[in-house]
mmCIF file with all atom_site columns, C-alpha atoms in Angstrom:
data_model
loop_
_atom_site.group_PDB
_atom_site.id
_atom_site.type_symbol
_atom_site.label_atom_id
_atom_site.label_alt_id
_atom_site.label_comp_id
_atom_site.label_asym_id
_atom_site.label_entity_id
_atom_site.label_seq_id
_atom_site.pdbx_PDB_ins_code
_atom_site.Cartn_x
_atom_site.Cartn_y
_atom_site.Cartn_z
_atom_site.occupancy
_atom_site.B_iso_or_equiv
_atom_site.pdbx_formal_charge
_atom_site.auth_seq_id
_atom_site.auth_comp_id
_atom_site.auth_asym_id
_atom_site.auth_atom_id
_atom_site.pdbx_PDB_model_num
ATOM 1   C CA . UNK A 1 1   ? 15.313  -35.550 88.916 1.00 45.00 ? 1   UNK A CA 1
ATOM 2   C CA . UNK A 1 2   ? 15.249  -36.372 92.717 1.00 49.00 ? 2   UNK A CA 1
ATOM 3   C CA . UNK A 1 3   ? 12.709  -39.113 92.580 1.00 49.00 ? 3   UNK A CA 1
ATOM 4   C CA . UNK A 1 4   ? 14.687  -40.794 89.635 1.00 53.00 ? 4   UNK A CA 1
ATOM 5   C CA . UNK A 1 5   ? 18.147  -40.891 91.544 1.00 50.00 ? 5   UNK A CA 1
ATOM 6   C CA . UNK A 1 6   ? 16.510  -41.910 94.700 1.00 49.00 ? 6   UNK A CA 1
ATOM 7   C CA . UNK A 1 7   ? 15.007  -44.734 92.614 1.00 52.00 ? 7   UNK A CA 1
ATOM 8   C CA . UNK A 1 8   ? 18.067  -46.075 91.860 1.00 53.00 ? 8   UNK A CA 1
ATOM 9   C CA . UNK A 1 9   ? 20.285  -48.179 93.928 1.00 64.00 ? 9   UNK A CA 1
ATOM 10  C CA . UNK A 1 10  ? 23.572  -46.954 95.530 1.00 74.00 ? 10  UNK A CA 1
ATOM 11  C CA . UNK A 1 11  ? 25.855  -48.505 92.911 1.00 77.00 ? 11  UNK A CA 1
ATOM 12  C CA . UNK A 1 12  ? 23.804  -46.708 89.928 1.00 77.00 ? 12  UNK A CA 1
ATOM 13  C CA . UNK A 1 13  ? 23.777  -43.159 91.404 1.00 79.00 ? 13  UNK A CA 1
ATOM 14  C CA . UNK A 1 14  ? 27.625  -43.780 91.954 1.00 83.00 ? 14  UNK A CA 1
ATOM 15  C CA . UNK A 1 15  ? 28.343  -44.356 88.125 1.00 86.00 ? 15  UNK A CA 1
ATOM 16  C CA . UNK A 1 16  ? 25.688  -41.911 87.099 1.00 87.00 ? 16  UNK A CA 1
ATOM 17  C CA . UNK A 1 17  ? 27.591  -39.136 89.439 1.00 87.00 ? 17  UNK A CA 1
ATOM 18  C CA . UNK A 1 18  ? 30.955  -40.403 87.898 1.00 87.00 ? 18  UNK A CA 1
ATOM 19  C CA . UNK A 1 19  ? 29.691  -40.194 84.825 1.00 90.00 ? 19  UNK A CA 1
ATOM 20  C CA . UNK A 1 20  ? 28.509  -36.858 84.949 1.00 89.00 ? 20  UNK A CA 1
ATOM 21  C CA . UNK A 1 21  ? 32.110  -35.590 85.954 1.00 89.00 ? 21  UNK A CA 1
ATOM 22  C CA . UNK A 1 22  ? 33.628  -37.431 83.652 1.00 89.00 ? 22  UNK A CA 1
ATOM 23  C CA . UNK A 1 23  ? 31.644  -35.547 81.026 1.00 88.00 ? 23  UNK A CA 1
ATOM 24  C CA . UNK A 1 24  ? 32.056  -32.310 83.027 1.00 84.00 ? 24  UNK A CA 1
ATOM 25  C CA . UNK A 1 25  ? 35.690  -32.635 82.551 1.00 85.00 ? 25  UNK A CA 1
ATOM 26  C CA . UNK A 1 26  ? 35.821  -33.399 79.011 1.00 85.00 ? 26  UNK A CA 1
ATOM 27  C CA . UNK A 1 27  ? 33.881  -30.307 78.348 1.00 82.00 ? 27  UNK A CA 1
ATOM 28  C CA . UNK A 1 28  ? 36.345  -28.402 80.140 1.00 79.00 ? 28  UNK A CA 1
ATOM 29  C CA . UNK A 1 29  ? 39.344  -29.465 78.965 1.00 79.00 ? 29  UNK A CA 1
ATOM 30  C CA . UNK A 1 30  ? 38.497  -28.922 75.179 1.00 79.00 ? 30  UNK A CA 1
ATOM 31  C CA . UNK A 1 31  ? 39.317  -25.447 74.049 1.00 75.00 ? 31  UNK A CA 1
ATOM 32  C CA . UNK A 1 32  ? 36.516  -23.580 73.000 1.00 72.00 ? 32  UNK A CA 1
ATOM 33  C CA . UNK A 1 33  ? 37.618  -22.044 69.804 1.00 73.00 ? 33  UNK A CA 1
ATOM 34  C CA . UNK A 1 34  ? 34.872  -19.560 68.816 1.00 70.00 ? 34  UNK A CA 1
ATOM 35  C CA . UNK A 1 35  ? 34.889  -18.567 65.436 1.00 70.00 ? 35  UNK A CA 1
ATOM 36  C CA . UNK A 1 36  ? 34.071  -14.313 65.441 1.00 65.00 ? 36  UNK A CA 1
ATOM 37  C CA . UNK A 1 37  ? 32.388  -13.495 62.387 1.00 68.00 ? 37  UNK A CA 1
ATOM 38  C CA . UNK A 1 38  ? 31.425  -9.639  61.226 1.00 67.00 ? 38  UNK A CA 1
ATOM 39  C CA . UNK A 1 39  ? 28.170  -9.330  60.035 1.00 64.00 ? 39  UNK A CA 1
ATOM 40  C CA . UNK A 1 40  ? 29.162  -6.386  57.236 1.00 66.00 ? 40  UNK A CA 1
ATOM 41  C CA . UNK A 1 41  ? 26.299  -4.830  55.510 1.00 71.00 ? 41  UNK A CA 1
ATOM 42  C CA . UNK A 1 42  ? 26.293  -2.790  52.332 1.00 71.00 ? 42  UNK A CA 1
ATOM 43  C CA . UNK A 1 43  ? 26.495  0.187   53.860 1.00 75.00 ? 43  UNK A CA 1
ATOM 44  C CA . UNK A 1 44  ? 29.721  -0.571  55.557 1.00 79.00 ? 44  UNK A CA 1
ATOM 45  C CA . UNK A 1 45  ? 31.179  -2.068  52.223 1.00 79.00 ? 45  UNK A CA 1
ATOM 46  C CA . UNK A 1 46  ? 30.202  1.440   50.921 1.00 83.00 ? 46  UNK A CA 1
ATOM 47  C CA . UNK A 1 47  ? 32.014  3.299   53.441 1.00 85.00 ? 47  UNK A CA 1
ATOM 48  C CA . UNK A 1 48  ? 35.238  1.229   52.943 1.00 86.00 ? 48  UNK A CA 1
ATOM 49  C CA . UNK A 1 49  ? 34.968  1.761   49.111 1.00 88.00 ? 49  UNK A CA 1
ATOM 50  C CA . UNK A 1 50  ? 34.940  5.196   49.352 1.00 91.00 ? 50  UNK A CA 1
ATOM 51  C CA . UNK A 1 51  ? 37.370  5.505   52.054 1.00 91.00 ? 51  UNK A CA 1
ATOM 52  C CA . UNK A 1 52  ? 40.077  3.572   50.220 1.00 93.00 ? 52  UNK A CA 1
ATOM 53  C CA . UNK A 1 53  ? 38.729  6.065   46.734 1.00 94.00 ? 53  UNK A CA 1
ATOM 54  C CA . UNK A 1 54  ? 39.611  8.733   48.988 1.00 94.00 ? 54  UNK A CA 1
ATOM 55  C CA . UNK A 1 55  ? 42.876  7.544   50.494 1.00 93.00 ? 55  UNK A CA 1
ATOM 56  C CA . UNK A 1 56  ? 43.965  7.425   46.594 1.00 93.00 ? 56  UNK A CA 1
ATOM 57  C CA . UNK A 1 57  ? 42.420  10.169  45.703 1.00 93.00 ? 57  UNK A CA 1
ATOM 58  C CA . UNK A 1 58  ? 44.142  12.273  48.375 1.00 94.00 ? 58  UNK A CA 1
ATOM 59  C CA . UNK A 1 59  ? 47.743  10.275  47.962 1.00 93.00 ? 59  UNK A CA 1
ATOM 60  C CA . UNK A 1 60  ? 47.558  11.130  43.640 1.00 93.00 ? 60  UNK A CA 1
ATOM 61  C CA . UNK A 1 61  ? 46.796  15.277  44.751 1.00 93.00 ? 61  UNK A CA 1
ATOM 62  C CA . UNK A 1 62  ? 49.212  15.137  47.288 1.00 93.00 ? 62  UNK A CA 1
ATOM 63  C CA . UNK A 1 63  ? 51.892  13.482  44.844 1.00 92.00 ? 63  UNK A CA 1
ATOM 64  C CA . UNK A 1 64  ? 51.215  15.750  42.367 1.00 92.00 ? 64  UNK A CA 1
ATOM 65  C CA . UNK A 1 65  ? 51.420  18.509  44.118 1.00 92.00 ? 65  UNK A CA 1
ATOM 66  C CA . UNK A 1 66  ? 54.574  17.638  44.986 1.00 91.00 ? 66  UNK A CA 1
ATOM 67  C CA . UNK A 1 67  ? 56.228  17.398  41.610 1.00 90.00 ? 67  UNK A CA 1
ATOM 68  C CA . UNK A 1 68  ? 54.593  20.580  40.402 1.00 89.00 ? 68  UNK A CA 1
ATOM 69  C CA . UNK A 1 69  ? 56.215  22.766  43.568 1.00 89.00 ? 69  UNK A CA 1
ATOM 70  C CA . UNK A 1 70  ? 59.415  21.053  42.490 1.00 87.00 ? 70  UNK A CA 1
ATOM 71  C CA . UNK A 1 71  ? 59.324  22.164  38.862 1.00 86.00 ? 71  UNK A CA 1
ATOM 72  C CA . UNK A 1 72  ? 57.885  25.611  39.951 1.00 85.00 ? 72  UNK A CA 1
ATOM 73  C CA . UNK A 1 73  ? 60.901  26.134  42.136 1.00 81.00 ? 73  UNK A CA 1
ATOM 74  C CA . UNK A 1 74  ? 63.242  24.647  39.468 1.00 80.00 ? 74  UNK A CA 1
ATOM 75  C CA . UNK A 1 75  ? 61.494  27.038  37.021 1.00 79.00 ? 75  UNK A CA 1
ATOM 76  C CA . UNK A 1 76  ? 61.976  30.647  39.310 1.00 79.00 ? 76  UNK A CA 1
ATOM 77  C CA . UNK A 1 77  ? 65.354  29.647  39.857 1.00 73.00 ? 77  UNK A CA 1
ATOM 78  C CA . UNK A 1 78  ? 66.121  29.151  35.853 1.00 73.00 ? 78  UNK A CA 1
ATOM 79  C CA . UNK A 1 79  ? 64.235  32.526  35.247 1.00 74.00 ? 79  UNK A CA 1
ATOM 80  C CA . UNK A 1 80  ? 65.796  33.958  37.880 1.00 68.00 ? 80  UNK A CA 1
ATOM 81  C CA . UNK A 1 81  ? 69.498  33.052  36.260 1.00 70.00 ? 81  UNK A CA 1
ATOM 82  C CA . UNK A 1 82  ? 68.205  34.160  32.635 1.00 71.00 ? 82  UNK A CA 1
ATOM 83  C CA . UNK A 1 83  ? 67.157  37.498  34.032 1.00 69.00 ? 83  UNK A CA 1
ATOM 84  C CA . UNK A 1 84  ? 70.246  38.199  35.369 1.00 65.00 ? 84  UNK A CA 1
ATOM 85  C CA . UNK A 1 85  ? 71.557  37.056  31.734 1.00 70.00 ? 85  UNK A CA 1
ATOM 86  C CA . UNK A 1 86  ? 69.791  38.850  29.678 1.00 66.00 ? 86  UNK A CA 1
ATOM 87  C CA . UNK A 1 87  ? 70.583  42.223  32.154 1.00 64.00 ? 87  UNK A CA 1
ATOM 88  C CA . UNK A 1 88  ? 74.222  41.381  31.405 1.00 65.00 ? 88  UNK A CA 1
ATOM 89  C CA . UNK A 1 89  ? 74.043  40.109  27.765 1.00 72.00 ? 89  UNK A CA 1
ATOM 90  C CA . UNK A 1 90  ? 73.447  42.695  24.929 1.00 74.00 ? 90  UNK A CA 1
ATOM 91  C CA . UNK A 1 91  ? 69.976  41.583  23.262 1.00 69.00 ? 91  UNK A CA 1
ATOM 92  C CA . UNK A 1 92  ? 71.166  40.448  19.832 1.00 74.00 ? 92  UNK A CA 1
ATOM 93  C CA . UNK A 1 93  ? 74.077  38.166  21.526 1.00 74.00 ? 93  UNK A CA 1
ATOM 94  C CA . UNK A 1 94  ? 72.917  34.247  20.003 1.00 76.00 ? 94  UNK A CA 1
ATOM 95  C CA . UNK A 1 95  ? 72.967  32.870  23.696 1.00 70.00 ? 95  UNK A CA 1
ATOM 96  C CA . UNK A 1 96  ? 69.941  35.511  24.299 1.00 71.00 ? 96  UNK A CA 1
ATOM 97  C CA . UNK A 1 97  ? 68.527  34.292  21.936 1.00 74.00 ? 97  UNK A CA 1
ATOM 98  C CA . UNK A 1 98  ? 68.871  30.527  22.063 1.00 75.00 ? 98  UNK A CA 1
ATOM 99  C CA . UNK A 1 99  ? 67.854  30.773  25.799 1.00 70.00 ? 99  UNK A CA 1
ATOM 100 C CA . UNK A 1 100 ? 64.684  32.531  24.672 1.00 73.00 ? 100 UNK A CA 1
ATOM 101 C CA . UNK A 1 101 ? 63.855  30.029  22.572 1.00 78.00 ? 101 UNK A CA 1
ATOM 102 C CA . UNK A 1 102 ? 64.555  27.288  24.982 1.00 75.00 ? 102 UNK A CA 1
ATOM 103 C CA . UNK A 1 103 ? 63.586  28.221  28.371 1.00 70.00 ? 103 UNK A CA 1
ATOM 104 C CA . UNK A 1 104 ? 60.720  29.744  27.927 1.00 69.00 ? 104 UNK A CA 1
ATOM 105 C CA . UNK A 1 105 ? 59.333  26.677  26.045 1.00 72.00 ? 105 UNK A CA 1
ATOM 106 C CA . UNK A 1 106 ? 60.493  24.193  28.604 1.00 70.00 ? 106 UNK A CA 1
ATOM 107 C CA . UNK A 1 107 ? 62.732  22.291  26.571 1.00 77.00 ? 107 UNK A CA 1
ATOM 108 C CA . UNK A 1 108 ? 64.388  20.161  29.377 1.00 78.00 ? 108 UNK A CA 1
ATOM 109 C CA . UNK A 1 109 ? 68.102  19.977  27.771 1.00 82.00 ? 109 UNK A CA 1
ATOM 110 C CA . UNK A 1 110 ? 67.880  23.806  26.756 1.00 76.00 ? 110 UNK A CA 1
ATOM 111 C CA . UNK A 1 111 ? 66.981  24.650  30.209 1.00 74.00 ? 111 UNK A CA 1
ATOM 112 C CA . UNK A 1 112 ? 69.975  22.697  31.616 1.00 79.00 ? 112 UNK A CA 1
ATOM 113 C CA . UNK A 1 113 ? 71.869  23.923  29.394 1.00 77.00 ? 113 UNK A CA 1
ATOM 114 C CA . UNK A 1 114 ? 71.253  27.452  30.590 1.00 74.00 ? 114 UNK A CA 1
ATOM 115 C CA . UNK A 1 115 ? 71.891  26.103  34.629 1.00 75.00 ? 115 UNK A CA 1
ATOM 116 C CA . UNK A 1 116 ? 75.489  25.251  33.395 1.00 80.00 ? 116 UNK A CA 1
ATOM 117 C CA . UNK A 1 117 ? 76.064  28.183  30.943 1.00 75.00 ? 117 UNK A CA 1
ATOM 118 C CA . UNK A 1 118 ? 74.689  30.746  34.342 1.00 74.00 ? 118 UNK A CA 1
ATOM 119 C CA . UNK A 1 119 ? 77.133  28.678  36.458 1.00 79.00 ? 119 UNK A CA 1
ATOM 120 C CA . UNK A 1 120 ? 79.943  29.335  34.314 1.00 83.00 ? 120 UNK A CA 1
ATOM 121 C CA . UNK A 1 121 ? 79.500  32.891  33.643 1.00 79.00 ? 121 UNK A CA 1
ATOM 122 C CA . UNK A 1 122 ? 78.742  33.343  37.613 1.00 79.00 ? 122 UNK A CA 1
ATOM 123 C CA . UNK A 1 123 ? 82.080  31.253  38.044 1.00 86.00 ? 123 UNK A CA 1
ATOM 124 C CA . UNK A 1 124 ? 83.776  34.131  35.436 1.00 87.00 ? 124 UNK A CA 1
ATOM 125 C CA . UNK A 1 125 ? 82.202  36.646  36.994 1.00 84.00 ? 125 UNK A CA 1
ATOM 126 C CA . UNK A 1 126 ? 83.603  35.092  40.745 1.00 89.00 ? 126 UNK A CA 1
ATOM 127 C CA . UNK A 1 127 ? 87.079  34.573  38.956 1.00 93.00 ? 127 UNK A CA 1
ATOM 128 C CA . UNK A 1 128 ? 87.106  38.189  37.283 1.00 93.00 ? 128 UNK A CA 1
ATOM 129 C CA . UNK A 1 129 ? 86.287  39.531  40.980 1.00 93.00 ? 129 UNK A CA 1
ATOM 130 C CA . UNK A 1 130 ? 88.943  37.464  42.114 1.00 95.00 ? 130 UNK A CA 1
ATOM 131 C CA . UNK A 1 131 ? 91.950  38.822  40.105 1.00 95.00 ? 131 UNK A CA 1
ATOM 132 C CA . UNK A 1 132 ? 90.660  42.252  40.140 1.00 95.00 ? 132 UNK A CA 1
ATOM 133 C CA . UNK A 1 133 ? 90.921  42.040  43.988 1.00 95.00 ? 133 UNK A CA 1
ATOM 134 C CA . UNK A 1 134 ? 94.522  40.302  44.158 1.00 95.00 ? 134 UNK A CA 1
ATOM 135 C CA . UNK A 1 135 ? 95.908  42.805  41.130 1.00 94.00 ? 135 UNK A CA 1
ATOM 136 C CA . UNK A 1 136 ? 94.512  45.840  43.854 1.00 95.00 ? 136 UNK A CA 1
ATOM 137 C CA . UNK A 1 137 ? 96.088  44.354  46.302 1.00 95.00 ? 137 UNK A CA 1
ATOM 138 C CA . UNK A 1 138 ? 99.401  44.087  44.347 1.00 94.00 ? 138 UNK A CA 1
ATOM 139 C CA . UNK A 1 139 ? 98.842  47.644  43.257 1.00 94.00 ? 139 UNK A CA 1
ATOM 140 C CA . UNK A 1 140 ? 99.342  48.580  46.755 1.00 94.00 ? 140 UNK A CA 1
ATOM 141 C CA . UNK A 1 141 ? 102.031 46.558  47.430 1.00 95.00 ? 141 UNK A CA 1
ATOM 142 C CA . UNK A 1 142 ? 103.784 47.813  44.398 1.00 94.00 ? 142 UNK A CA 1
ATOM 143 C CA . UNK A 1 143 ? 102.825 51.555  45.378 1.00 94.00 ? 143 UNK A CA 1
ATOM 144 C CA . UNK A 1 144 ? 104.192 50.644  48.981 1.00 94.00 ? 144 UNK A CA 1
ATOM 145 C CA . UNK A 1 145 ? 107.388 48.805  47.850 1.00 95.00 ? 145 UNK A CA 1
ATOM 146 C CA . UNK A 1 146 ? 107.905 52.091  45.521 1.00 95.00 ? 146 UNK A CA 1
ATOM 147 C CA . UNK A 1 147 ? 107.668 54.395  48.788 1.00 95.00 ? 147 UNK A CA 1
ATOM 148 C CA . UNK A 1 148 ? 109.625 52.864  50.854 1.00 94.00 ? 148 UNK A CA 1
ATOM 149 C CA . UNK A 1 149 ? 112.421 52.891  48.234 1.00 94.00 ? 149 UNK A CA 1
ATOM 150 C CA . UNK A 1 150 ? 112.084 56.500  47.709 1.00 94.00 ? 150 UNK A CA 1
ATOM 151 C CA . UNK A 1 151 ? 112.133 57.307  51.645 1.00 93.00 ? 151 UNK A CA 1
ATOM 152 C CA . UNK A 1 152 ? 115.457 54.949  51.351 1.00 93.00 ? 152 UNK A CA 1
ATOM 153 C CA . UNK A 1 153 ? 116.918 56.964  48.300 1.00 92.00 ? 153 UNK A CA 1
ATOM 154 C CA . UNK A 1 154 ? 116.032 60.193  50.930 1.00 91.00 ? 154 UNK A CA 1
ATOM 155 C CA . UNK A 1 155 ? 118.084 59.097  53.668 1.00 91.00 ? 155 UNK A CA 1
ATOM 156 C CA . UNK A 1 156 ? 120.950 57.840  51.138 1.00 89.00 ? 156 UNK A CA 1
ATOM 157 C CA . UNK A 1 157 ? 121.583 61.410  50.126 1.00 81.00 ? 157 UNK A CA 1
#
């Protein structure tokens, strides 16, 4: 390349210099957009396939799992409430009987059914409690009241 330039006259190598930065800066003042490609082979189309099979896989098991703890703990607690029914209930009562038939079989209405037929014997049972309680404690009161009207009558006479 030296003996070419120093062929030319002053003016040429000039423009030929000028010329060369002028290209120069061109090139650097477009932006170099690269394009990135991924070079994915079958085997990593494989692995994504099974991963995402997987990902289902494991989101279906876990889902399911779920909903069966929920209707196992729904269950014990139903069974739980007709035992203690059926230890308070004589065997031949028609409730007994009707909840035998229905939550034992699953039968979605019978067993709610039975939730609100426990709840309102448990509420009877509470309320029962209740006014056995406050008719003790008027008992006393009574027996007190009767006392203290006696030890009056005493000191009267």
């Amino acid at each position: 390349m030296q003996p070419e330039l120093a062929s030319k006259d002053n003016r040429g190598l000039v423009n030929e210099i000028h010329k060369l930065k002028q290209d120069f800066l061109e090139q650097l003042s477009i932006p170099q957009h690269r394009k990135v490609t991924h070079d994915l082979t079958t085997n990593t189309w494989w692995l994504v396939g099974i991963g995402t099979i997987l990902f289902f896989c494991m989101f279906l098991l876990t889902s399911k799992i779920y909903d069966q703890a929920k209707e196992i703990d729904r269950l014990e607690l139903s069974d739980w409430k007709y035992r203690a029914l059926r230890a308070t209930l004589p065997s031949n009562n028609v409730n007994v009987i009707w909840l035998e038939r229905n939550v034992w079989a699953g039968n979605e209405d019978g067993i709610r059914h039975c939730q609100q037929f426990v709840i309102n014997y448990e509420d009877s049972v509470h309320r029962r409690y209740e006014m056995m309680q406050d008719a003790a404690m008027r008992d006393s009161i009574g027996h007190l009241m009767i006392r203290q009207s006696q030890d009056i009558r005493k000191r009267l006479k």
